[in-house]
PDB file of C-alpha atoms in Angstrom:
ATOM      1  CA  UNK A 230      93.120 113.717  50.805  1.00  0.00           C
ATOM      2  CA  UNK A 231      92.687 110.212  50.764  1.00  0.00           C
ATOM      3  CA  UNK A 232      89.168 108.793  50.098  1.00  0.00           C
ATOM      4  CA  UNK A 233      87.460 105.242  50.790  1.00  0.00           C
ATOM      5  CA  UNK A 234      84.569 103.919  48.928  1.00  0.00           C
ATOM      6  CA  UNK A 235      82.769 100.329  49.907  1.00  0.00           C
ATOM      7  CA  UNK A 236      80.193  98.748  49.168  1.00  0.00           C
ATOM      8  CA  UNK A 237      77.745  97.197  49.571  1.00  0.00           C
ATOM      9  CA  UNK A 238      76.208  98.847  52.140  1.00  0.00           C
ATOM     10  CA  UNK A 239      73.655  95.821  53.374  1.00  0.00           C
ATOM     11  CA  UNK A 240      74.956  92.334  53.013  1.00  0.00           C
ATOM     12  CA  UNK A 241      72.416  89.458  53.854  1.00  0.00           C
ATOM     13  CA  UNK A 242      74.153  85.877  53.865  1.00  0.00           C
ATOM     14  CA  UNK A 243      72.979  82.328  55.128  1.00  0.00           C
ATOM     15  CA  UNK A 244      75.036  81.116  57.649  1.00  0.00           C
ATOM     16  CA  UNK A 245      77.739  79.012  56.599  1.00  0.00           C
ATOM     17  CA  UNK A 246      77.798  81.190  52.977  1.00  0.00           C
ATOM     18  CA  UNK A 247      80.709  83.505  52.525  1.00  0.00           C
ATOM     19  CA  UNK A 248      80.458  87.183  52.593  1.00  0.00           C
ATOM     20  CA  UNK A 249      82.564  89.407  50.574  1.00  0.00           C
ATOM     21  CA  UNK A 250      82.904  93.381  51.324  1.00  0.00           C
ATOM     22  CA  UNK A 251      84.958  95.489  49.147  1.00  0.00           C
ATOM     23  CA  UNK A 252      86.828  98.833  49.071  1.00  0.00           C
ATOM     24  CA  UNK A 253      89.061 100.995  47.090  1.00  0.00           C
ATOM     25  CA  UNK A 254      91.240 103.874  47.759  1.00  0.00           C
ATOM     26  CA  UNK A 255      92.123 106.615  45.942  1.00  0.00           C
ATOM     27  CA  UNK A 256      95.880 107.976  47.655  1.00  0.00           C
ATOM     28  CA  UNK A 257      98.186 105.601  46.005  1.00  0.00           C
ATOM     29  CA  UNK A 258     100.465 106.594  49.002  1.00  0.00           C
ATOM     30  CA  UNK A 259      98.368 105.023  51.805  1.00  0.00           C
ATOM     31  CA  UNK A 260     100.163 101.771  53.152  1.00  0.00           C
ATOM     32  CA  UNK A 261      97.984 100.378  55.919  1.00  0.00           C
ATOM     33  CA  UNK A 262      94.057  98.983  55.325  1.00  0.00           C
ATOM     34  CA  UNK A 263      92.304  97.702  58.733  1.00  0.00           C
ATOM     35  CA  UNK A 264      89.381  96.078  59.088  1.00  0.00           C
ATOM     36  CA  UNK A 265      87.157  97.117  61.679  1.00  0.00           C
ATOM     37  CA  UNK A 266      83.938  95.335  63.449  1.00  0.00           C
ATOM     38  CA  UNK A 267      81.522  97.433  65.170  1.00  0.00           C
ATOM     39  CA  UNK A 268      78.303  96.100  66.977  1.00  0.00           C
ATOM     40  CA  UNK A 269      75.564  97.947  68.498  1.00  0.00           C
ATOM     41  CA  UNK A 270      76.619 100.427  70.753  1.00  0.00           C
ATOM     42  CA  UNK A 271      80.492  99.379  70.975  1.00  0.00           C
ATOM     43  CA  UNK A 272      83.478 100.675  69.632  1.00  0.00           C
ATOM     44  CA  UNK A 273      84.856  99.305  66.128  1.00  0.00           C
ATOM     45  CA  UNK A 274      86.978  96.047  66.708  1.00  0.00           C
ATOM     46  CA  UNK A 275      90.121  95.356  64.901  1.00  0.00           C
ATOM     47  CA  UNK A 276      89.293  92.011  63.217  1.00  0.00           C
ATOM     48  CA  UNK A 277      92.367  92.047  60.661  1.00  0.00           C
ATOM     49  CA  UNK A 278      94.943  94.535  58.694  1.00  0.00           C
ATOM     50  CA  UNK A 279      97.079  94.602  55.830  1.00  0.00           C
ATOM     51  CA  UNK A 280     100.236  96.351  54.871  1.00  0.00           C
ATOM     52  CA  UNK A 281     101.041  97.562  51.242  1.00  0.00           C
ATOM     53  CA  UNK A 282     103.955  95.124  51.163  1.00  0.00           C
ATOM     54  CA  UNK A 283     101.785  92.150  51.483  1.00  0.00           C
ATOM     55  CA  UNK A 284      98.825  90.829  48.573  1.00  0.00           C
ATOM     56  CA  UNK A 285      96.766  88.885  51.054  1.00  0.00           C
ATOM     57  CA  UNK A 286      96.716  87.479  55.124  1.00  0.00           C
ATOM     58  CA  UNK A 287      94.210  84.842  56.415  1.00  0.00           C
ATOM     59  CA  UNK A 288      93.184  84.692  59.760  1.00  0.00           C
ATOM     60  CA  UNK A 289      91.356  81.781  60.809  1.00  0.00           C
ATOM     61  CA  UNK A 290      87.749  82.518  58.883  1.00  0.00           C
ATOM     62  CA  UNK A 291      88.600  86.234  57.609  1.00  0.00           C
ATOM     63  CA  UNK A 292      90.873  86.491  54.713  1.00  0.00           C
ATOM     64  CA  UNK A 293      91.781  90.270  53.146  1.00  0.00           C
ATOM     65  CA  UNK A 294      93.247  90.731  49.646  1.00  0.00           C
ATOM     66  CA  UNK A 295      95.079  93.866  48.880  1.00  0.00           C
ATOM     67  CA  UNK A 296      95.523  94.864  44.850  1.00  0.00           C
ATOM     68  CA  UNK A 297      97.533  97.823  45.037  1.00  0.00           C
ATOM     69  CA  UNK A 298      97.465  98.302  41.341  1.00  0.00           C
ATOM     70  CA  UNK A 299      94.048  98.465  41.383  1.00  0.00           C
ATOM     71  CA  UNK A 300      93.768 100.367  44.548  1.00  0.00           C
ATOM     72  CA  UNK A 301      91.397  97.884  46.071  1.00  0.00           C
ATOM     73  CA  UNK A 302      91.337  95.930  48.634  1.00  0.00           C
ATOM     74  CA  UNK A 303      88.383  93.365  50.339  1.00  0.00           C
ATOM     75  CA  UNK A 304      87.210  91.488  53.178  1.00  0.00           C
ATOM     76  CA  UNK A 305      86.183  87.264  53.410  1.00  0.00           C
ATOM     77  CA  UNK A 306      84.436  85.962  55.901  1.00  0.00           C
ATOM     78  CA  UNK A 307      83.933  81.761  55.249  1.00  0.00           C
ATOM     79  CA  UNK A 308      81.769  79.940  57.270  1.00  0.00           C
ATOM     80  CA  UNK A 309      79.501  82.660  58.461  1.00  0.00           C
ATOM     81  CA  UNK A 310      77.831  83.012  61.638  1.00  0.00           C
ATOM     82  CA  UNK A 311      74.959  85.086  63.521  1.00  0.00           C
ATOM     83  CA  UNK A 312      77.744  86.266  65.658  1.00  0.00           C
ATOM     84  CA  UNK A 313      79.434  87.712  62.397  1.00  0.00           C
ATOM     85  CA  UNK A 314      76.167  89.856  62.467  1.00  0.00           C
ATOM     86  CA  UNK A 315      77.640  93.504  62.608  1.00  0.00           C
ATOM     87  CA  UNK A 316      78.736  96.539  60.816  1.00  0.00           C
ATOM     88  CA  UNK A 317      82.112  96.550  59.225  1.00  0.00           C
ATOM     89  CA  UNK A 318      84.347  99.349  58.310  1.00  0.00           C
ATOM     90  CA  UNK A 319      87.317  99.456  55.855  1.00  0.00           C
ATOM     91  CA  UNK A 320      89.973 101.961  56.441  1.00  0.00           C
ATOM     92  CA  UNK A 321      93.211 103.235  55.057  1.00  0.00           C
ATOM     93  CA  UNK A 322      95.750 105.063  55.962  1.00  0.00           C
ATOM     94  CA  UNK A 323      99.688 106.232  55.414  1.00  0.00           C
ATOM     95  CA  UNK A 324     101.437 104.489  58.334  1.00  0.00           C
ATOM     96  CA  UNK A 325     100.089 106.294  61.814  1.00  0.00           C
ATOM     97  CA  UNK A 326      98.170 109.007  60.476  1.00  0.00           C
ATOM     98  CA  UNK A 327      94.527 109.446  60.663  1.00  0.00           C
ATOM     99  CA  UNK A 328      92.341 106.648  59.176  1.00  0.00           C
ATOM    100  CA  UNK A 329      90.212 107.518  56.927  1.00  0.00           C
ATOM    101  CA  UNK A 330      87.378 105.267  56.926  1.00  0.00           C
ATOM    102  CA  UNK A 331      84.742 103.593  54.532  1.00  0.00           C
ATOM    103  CA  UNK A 332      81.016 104.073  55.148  1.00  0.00           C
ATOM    104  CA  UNK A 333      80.421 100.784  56.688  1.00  0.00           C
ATOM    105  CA  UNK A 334      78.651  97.572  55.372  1.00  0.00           C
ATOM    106  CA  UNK A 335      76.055  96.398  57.416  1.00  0.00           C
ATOM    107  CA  UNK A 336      76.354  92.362  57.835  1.00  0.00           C
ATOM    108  CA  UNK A 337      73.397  90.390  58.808  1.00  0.00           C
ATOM    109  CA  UNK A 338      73.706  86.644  58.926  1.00  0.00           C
ATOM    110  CA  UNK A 339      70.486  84.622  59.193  1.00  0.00           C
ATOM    111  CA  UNK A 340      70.409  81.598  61.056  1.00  0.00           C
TER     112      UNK A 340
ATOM    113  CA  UNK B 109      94.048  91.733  77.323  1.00  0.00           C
ATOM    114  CA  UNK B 110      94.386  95.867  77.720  1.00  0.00           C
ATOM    115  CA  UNK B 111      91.678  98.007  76.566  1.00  0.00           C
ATOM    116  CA  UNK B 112      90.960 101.702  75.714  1.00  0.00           C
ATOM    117  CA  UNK B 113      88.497 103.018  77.961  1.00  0.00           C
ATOM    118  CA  UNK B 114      86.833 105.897  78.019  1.00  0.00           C
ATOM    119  CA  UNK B 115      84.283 108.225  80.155  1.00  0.00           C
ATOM    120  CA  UNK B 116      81.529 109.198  80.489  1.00  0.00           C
ATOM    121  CA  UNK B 117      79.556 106.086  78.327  1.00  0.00           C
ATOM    122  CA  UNK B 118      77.086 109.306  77.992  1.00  0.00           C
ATOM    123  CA  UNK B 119      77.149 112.891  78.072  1.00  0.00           C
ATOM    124  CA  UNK B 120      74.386 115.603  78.063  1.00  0.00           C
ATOM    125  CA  UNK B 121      74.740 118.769  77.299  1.00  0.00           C
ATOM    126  CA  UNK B 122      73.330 122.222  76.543  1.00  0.00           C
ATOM    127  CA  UNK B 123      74.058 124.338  73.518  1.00  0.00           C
ATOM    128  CA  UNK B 124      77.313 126.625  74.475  1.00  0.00           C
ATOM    129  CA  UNK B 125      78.741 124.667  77.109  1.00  0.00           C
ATOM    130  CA  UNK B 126      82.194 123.377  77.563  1.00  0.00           C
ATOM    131  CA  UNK B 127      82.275 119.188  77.854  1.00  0.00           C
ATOM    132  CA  UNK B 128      85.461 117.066  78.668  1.00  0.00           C
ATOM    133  CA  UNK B 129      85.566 113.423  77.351  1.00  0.00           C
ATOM    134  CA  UNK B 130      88.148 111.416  78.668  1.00  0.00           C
ATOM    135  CA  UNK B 131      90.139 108.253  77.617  1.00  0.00           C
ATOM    136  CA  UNK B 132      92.379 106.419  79.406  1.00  0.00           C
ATOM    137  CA  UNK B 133      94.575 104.812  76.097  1.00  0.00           C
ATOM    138  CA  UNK B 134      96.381 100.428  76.482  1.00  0.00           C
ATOM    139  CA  UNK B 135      99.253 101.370  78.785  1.00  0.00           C
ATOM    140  CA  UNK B 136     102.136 101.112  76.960  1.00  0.00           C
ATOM    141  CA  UNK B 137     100.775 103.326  73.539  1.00  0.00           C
ATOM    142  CA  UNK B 138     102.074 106.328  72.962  1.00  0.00           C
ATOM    143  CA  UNK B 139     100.000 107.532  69.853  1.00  0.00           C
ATOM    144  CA  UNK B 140      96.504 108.847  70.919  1.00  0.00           C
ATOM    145  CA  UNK B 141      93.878 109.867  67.992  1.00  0.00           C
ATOM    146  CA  UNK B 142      90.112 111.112  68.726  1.00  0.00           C
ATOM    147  CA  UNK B 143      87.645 110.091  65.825  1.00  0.00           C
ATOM    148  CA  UNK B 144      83.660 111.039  65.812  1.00  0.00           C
ATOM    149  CA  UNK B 145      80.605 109.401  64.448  1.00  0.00           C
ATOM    150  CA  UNK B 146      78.074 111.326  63.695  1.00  0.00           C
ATOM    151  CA  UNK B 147      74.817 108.840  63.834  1.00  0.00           C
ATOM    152  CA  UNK B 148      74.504 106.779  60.803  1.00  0.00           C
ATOM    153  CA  UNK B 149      77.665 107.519  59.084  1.00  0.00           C
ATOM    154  CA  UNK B 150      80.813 107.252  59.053  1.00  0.00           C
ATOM    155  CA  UNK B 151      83.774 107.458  61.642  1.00  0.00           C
ATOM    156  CA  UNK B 152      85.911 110.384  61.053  1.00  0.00           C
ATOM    157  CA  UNK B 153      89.062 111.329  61.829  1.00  0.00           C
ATOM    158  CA  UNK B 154      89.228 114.436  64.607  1.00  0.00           C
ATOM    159  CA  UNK B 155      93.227 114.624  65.737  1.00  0.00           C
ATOM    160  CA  UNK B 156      96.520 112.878  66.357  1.00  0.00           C
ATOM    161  CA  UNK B 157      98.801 113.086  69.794  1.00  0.00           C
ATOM    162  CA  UNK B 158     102.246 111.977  70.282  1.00  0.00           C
ATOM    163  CA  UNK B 159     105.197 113.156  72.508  1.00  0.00           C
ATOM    164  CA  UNK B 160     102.397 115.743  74.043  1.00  0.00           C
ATOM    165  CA  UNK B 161     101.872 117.331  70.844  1.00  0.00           C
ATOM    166  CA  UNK B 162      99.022 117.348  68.081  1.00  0.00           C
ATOM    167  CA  UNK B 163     100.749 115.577  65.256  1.00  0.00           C
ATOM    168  CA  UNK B 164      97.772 115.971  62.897  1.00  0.00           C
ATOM    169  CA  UNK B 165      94.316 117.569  63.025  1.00  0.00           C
ATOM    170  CA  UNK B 166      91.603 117.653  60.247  1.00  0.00           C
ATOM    171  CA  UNK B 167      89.050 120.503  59.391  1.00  0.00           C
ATOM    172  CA  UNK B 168      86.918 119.741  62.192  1.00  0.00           C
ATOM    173  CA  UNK B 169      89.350 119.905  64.721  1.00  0.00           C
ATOM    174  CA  UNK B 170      88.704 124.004  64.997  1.00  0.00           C
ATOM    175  CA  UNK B 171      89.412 126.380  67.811  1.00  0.00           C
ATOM    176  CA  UNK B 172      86.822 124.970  70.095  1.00  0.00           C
ATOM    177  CA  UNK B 173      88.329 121.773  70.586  1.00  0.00           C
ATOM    178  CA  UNK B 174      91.684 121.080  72.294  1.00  0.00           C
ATOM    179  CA  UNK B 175      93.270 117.780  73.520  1.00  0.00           C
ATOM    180  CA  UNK B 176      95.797 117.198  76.458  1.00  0.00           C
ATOM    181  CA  UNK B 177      97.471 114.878  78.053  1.00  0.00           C
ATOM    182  CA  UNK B 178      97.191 116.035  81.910  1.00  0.00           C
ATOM    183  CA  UNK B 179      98.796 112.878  83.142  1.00  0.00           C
ATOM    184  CA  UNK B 180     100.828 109.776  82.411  1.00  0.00           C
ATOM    185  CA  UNK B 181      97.674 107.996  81.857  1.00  0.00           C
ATOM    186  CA  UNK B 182      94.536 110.179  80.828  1.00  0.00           C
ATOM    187  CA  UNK B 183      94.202 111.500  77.297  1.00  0.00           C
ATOM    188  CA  UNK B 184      91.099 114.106  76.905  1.00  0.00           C
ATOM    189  CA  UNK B 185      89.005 116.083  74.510  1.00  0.00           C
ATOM    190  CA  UNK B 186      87.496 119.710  75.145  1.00  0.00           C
ATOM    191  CA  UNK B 187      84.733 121.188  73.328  1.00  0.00           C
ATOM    192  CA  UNK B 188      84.802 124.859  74.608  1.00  0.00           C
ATOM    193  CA  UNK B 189      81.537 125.544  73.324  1.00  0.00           C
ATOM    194  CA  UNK B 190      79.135 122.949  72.166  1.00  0.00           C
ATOM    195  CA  UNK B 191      76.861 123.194  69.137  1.00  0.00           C
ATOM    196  CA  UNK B 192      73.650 121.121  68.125  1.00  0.00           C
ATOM    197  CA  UNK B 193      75.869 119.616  65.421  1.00  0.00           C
ATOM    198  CA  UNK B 194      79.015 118.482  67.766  1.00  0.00           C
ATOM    199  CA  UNK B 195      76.203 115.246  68.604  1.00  0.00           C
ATOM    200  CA  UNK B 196      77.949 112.346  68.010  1.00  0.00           C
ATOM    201  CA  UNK B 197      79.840 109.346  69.173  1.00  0.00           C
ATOM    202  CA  UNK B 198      83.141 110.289  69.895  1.00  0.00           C
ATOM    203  CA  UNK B 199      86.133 107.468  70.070  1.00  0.00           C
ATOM    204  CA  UNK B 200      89.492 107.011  71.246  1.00  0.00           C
ATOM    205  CA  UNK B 201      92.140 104.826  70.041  1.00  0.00           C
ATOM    206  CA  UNK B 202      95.693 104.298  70.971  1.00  0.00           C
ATOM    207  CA  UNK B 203      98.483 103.102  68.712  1.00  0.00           C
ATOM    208  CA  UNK B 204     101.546 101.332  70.194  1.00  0.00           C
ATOM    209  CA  UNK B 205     105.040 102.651  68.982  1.00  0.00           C
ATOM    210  CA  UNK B 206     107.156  99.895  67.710  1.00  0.00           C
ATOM    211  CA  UNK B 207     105.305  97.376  67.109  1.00  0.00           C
ATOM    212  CA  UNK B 208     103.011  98.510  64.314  1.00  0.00           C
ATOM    213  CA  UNK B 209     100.627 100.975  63.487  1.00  0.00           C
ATOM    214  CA  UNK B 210      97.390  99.194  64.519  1.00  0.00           C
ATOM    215  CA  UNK B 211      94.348 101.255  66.229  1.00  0.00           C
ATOM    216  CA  UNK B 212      92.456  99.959  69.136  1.00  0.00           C
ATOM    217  CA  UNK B 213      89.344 102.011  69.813  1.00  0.00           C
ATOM    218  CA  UNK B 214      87.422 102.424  73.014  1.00  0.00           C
ATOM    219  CA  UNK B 215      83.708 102.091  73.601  1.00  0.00           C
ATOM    220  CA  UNK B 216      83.334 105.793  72.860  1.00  0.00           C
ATOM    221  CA  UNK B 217      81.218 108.909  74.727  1.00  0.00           C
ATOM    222  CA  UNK B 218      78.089 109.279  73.299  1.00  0.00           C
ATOM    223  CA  UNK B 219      77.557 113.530  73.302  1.00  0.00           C
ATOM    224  CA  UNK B 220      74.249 114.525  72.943  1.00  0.00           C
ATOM    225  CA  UNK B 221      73.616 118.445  72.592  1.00  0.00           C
ATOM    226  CA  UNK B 222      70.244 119.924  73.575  1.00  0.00           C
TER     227      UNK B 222
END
């Protein structure tokens, strides 16, 4: 089965520095990558996807890069801010099956 | 703008008893998945429903739990029988049919198993 690896786990920025949060994959089949926020106590958030078809999408401040070749894919954030603060998940999957998800990176942006 | 919900926010239960978490999935989605997370790691995958059938299920998904669809708008998961390690967060998400594949999880059912 399909198996997602990111890293790192702790990322401590400045605000207004980027952050950067990679993944890769290891089913060469899988299609779909979401990005997920989570904060304390909520559900994860869609904050942006990607399909297979497609190298990279921006979205305001979050930008994600797909390199299928490569089987990786990451997450920008620009212009951080405390409200960034949160715990993000990578995911992949092969159109609607079941996610499988990365083990999270854990965002802290100081003020 | 529509939202998965789900209830209870928190359930309590004992070792060996049945629970029922509920979800009530964005109106007009018609794929339902339950995920857990177990504290501290990572969200995994528990089953898939569409047209009122489990389209996919992984190895946790074992004879004590079942999913239905009871009505046009509540989607639920039954443990039959708890155990210390079914503890966890336990999310719902709802996919919409044509217009992509995207995932919108609820604010999950915390289970906690004395």
């Amino acid at each position: 089965g399909e198996n997602v690896e990111q890293h790192p786990s702790t990322l401590s920025v400045q605000e207004g520095d980027s952050a950067v949060i990679k993944c890769t994959y290891s089913d060469s089949a899988s299609n779909y990558f979401p990005w997920y926020k989570q904060e304390l106590g909520k559900g994860p958030q869609l904050i942006i996807d990607i399909r297979s078809n497609v190298g990279e999408k921006k979205d305001q401040r979050i930008a994600v890069t797909l390199n299928k070749t490569a089987k990786h894919f990451s997450l920008h954030i620009t212009e951080t801010q405390p409200e960034d603060s949160a715990v993000y998940f990578c995911a992949a999957s092969l159109g609607r099956r079941a996610l499988t998800f990365g083990s999270g990176t854990r965002l802290q942006v100081q003020p | 703008e529509p939202e998965v919900t789900q209830t209870p926010s928190h359930q309590v239960t004992q070792m060996g008893q049945e629970v029922i978490l509920r979800c009530v999935p964005i109106s007009n989605h018609l794929y339902f998945y339950w995920y857990r997370q177990i504290l501290g790691q990572k969200v995994e995958f528990l089953v898939s429903f569409y047209n009122n059938e489990i389209s996919e299920k992984s190895e946790i998904f074992d004879d004590q739990f079942s999913v239905e669809r009871p009505d046009g708008s509540n989607f639920t998961l039954k443990i039959r029988s708890t155990k210390l390690e079914d503890s966890a967060m336990y999310f719902c998400a709802s996919s919409p049919w044509l217009e992509g594949n995207e995932q919108y999880f609820g604010p999950g059912t915390r289970l906690t198993v004395t």
